[in-house]
Short mmCIF file of C-alpha atoms in Angstrom, two decimals:
data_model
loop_
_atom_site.label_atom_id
_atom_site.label_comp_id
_atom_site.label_asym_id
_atom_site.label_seq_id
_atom_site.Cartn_x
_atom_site.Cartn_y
_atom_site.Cartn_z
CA UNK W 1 45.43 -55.90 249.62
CA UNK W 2 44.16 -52.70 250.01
CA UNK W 3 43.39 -51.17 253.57
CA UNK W 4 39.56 -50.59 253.76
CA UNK W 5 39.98 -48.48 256.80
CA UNK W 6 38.01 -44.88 256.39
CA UNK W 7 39.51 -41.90 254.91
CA UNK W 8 38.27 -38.53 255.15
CA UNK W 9 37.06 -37.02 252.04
CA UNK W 10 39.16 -35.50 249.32
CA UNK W 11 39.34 -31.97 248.05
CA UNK W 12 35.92 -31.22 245.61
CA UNK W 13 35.10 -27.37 246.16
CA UNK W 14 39.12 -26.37 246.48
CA UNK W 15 39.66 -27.21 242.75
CA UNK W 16 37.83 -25.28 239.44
CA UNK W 17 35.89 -27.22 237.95
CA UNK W 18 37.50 -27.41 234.69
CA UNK W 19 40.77 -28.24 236.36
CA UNK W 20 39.25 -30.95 238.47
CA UNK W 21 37.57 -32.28 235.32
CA UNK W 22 41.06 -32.96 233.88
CA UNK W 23 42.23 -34.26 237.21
CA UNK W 24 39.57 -36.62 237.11
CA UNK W 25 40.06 -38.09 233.15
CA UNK W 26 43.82 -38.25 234.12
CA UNK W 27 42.89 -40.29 237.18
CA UNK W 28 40.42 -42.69 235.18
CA UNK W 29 42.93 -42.78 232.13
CA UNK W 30 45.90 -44.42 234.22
CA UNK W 31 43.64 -46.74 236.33
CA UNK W 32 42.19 -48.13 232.99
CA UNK W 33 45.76 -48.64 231.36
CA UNK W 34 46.54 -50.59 234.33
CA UNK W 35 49.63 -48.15 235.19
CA UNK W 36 50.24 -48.15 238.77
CA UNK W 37 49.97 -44.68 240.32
CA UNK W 38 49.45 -43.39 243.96
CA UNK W 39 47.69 -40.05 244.79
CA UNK W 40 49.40 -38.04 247.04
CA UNK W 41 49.87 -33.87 248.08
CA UNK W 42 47.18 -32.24 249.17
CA UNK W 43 45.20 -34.97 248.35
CA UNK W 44 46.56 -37.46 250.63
CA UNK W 45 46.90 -34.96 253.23
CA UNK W 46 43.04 -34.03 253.14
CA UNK W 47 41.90 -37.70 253.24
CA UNK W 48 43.90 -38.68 256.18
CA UNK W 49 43.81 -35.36 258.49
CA UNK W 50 40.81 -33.56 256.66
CA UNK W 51 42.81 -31.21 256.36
CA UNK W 52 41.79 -29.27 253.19
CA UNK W 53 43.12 -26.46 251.28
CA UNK W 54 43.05 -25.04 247.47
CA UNK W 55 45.70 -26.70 245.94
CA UNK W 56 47.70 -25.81 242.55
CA UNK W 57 48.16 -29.94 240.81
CA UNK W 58 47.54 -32.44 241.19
CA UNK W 59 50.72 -35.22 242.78
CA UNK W 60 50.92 -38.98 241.78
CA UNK W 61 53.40 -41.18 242.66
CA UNK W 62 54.58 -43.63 239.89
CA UNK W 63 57.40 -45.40 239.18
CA UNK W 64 60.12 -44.37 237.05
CA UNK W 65 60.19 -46.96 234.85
CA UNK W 66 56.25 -46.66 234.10
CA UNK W 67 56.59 -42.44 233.06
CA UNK W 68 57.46 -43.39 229.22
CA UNK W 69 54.49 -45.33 229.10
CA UNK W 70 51.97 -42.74 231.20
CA UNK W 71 53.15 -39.92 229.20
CA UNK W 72 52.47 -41.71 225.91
CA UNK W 73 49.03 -42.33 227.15
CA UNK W 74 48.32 -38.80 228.60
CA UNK W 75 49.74 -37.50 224.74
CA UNK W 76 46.88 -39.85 223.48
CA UNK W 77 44.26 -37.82 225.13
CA UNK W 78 45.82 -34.32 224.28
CA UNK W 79 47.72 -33.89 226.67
CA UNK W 80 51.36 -32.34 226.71
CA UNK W 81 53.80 -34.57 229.05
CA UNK W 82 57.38 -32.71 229.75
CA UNK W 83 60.14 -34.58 231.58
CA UNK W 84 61.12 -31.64 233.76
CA UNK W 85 64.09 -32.93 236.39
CA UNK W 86 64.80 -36.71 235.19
CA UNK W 87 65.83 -37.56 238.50
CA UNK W 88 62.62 -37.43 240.50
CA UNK W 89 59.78 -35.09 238.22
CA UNK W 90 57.68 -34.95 235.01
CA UNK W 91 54.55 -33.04 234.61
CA UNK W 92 51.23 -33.13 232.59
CA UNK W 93 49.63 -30.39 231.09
CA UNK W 94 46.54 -29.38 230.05
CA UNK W 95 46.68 -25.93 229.50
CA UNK W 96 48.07 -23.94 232.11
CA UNK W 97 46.75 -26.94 234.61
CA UNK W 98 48.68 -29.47 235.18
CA UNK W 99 49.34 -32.49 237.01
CA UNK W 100 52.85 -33.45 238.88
CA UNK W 101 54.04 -37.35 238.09
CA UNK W 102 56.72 -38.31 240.94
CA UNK W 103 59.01 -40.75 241.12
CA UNK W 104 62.00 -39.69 243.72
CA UNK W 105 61.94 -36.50 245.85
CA UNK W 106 63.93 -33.43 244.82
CA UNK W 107 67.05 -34.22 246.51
CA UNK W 108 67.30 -37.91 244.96
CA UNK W 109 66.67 -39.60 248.44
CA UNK W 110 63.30 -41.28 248.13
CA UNK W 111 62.32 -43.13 244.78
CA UNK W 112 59.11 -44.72 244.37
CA UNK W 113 59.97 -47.99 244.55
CA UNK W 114 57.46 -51.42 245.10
CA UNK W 115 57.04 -50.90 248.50
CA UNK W 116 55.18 -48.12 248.18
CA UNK W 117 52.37 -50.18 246.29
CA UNK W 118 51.30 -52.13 249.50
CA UNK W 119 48.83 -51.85 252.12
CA UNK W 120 47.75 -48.22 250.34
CA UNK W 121 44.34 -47.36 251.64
CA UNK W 122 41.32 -46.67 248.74
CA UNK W 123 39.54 -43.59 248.49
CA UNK W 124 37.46 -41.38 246.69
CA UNK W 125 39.33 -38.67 244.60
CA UNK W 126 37.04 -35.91 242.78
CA UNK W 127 34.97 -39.26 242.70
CA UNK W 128 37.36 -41.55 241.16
CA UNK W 129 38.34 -44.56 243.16
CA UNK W 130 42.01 -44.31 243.54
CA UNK W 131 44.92 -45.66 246.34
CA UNK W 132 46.25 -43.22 248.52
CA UNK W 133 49.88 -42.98 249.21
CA UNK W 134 50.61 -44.76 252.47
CA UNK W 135 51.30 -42.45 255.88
CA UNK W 136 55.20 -43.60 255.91
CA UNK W 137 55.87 -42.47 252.79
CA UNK W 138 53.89 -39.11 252.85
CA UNK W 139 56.09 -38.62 255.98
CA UNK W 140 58.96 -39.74 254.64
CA UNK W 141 58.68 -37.67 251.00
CA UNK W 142 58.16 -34.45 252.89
CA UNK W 143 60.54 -34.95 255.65
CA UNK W 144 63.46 -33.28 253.77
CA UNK W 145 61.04 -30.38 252.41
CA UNK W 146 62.99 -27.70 254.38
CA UNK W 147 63.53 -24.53 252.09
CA UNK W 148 63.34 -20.95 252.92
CA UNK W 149 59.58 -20.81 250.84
CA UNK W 150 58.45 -23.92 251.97
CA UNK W 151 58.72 -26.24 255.09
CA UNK W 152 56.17 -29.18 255.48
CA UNK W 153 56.97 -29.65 258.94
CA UNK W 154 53.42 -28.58 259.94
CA UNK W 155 52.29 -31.65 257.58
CA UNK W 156 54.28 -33.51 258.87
CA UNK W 157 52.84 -32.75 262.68
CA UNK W 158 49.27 -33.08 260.91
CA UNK W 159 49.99 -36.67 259.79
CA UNK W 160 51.28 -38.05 262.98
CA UNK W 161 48.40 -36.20 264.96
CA UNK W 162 45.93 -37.97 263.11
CA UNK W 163 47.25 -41.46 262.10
CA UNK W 164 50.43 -42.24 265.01
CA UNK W 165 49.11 -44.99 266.20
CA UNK W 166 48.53 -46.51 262.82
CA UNK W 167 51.92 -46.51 261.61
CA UNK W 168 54.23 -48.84 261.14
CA UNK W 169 57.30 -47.60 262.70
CA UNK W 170 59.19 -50.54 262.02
CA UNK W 171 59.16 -49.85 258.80
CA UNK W 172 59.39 -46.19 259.08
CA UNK W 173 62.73 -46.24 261.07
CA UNK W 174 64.09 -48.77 258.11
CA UNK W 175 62.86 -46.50 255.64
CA UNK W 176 64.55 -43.62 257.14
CA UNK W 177 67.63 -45.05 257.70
CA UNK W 178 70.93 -43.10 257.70
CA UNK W 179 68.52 -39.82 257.75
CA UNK W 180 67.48 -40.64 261.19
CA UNK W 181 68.22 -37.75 262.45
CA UNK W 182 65.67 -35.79 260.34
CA UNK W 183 62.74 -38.10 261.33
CA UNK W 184 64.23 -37.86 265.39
CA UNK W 185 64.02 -33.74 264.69
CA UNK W 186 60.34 -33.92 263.30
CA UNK W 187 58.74 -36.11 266.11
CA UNK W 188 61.01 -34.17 268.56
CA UNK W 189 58.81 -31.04 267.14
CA UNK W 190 55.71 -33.20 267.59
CA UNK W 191 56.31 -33.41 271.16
CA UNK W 192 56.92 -29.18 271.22
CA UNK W 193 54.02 -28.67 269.12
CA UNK W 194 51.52 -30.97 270.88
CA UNK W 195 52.85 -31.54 274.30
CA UNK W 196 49.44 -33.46 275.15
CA UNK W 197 49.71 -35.40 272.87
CA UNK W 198 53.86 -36.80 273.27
CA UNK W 199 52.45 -40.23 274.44
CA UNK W 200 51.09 -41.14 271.01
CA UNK W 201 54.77 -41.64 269.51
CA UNK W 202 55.87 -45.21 270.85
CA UNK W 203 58.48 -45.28 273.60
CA UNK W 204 60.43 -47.49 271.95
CA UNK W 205 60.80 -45.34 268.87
CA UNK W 206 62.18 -42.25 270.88
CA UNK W 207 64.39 -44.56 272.83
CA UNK W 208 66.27 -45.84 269.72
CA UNK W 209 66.30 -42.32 268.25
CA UNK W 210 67.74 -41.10 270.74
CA UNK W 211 70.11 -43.97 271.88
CA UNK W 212 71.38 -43.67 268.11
CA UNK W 213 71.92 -39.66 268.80
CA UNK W 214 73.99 -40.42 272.07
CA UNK W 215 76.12 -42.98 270.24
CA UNK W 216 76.48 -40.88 267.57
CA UNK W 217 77.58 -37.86 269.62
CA UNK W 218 80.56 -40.17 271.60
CA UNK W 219 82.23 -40.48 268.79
CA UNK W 220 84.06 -39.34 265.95
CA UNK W 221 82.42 -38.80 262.16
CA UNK W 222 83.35 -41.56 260.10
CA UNK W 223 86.00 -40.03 257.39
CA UNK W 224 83.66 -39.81 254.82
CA UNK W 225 81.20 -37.51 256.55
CA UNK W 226 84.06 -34.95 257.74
CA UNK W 227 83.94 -32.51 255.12
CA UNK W 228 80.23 -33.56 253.59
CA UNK W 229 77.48 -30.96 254.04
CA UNK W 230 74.03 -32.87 253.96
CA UNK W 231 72.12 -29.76 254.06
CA UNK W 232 71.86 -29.37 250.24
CA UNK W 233 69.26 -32.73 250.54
CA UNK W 234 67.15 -30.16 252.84
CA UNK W 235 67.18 -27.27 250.91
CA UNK W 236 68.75 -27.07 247.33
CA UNK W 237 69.32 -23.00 247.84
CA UNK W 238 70.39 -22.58 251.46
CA UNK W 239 73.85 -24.53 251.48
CA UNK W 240 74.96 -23.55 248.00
CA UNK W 241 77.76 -21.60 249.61
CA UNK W 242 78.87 -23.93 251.91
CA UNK W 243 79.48 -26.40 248.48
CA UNK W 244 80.03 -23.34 246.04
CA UNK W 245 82.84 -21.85 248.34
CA UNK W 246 83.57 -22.87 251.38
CA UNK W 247 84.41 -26.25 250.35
CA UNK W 248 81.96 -28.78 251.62
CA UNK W 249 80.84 -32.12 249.43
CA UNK W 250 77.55 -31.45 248.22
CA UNK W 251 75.82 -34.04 250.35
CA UNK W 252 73.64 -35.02 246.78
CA UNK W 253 76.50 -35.98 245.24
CA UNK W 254 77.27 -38.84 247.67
CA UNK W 255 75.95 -42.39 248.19
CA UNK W 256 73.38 -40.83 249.86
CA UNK W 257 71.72 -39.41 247.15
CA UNK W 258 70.79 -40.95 243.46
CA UNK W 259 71.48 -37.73 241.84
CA UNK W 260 74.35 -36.85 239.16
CA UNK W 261 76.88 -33.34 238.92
CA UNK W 262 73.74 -32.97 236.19
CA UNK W 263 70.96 -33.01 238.40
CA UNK W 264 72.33 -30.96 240.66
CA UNK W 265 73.15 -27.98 238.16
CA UNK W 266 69.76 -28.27 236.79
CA UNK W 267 68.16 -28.37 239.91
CA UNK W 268 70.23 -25.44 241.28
CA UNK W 269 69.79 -23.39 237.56
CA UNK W 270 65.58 -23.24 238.19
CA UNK W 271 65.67 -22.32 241.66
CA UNK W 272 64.72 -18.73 240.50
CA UNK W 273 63.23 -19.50 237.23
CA UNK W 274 61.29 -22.54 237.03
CA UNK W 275 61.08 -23.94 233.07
CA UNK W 276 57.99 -22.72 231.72
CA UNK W 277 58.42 -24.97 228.31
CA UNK W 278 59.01 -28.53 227.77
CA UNK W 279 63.38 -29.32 227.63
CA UNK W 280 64.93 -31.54 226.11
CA UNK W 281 66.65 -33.72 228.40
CA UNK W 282 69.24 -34.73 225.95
CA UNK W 283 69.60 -30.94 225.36
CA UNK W 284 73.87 -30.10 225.54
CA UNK W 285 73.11 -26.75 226.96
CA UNK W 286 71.66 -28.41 230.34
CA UNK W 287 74.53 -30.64 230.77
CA UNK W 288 76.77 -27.10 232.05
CA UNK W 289 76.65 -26.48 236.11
CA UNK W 290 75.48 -22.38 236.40
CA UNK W 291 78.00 -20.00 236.61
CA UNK W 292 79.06 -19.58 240.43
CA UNK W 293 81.26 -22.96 241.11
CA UNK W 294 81.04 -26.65 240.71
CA UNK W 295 78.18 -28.05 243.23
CA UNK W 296 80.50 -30.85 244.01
CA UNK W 297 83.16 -29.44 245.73
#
């Protein structure tokens, strides 16, 4: 069931009003289709730190399998729907607004799967009634958000200020799991950032970080990890050379990622140039890696 606890309220005056208009028929659209969706962004952020700032979309988290469906009923009301990265993003447009429908993170890590459809908290969005994306997996979706243009390592520090002792770290840890080390580096900042406040992460939690860490650094990397640069599921433009030429496995292109030689070249190709038209996903053209090297070697 839905958590009744008390959010803060959500962004009104940061949006235009026409824009929040269409935020709000989207919003009312899926919840009377029955399509499962979760609000999340700036959104999410404002209700639980109240924390509010102008914000460019709108983000909801769906499931992959429900985006044919939700983009059939957002083309019923007018609305163009474009499939931008199949691995983890579609948008919605209306005009040159337009709304952000997730269902992995960029680097093919974190898919929306069931368990992010329990326990969500309720809340009032531009005065629709809507469920919040839970804490964990705010945290967890912007954990790995480490480029040069944007790090959401202060939201991160936001979040855990406001709502640590609510978590469930249990479940945060598991969710986490082999990318340990990025949560560990995120409530290490905590500490730095709010040394007042280091008591509100759990003992326990550090402890096993950190035991893991001191394991970890007494003994050797398992042969699979040798020549593997993770970075690339950090930042897809930072470690391009280390996979482009100095010979490192893109660390997206191994079982810790969900994402194909494909995703990764059209990923990398709109670094600069984000597509400013709908694609064709099927489109021949897409299926070529950008000139500068393979991004899996």
């Amino acid at each position: 069931m839905p958590s009744t606890t008390t959010l803060a309220p959500s962004l009104e005056e940061e949006v235009p009003p026409r824009v929040a208009d269409f935020y709000r028929q989207s919003l009312r659209a899926l919840r009377d289709a029955g399509i499962p969706f979760l609000v999340g962004g700036a959104f999410s952020l404002a209700c639980y730190t109240g924390i509010r700032r102008a914000t460019k979309d709108l983000d909801l988290f769906i499931l992959r399998e429900d985006f044919e469906r939700t983009a059939q009923l957002m083309q019923r009301h007018g609305w163009r729907t474009e499939l931008t990265y199949p691995h983890w993003l579609a948008k919605v447009y209306d005009g040159d607004a337009f709304i952000d429908l997730i269902f992995n993170s960029g680097n093919g890590v974190t898919p929306v799967d069931a368990r992010w459809f329990h326990g969500n908290c309720r809340a009032d969005v531009l005065g629709v009634p809507v469920l919040v994306a839970n804490v964990e997996d705010c945290l967890l979706s912007k954990a790995f958000i480490m480029e040069r243009e944007r790090y959401d390592g202060g939201d991160i520090a936001h979040l855990l200020l406001a709502r640590a002792e609510r978590l469930d770290w249990a479940s945060l840890l598991e969710r986490f799991g082999p990318h340990w080390r990025v949560l560990l580096s995120h409530l290490t900042l905590f500490g730095y950032i709010y040394p007042g406040e280091r008591h509100r992460i759990p003992d326990w939690v550090m402890a096993r970080l950190v035991d893991r860490l001191s394991d970890e650094m007494h003994g050797p990397p398992a042969p699979s990890e040798r020549h593997v640069c993770a970075g690339t599921l950090l930042s897809r433009e930072q470690y391009l050379h280390d996979v482009e030429q100095a010979g490192y496995v893109d660390g997206r292109l191994t079982p810790a990622s969900g994402m194909t030689e494909r995703d990764v070249a059209v990923w990398t190709r709109d670094i600069d140039h984000a597509p400013a038209a709908p694609r064709d996903p099927t489109d021949e053209r897409e299926q070529q890696p950008p000139a500068g090297g393979s991004h899996g070697r």
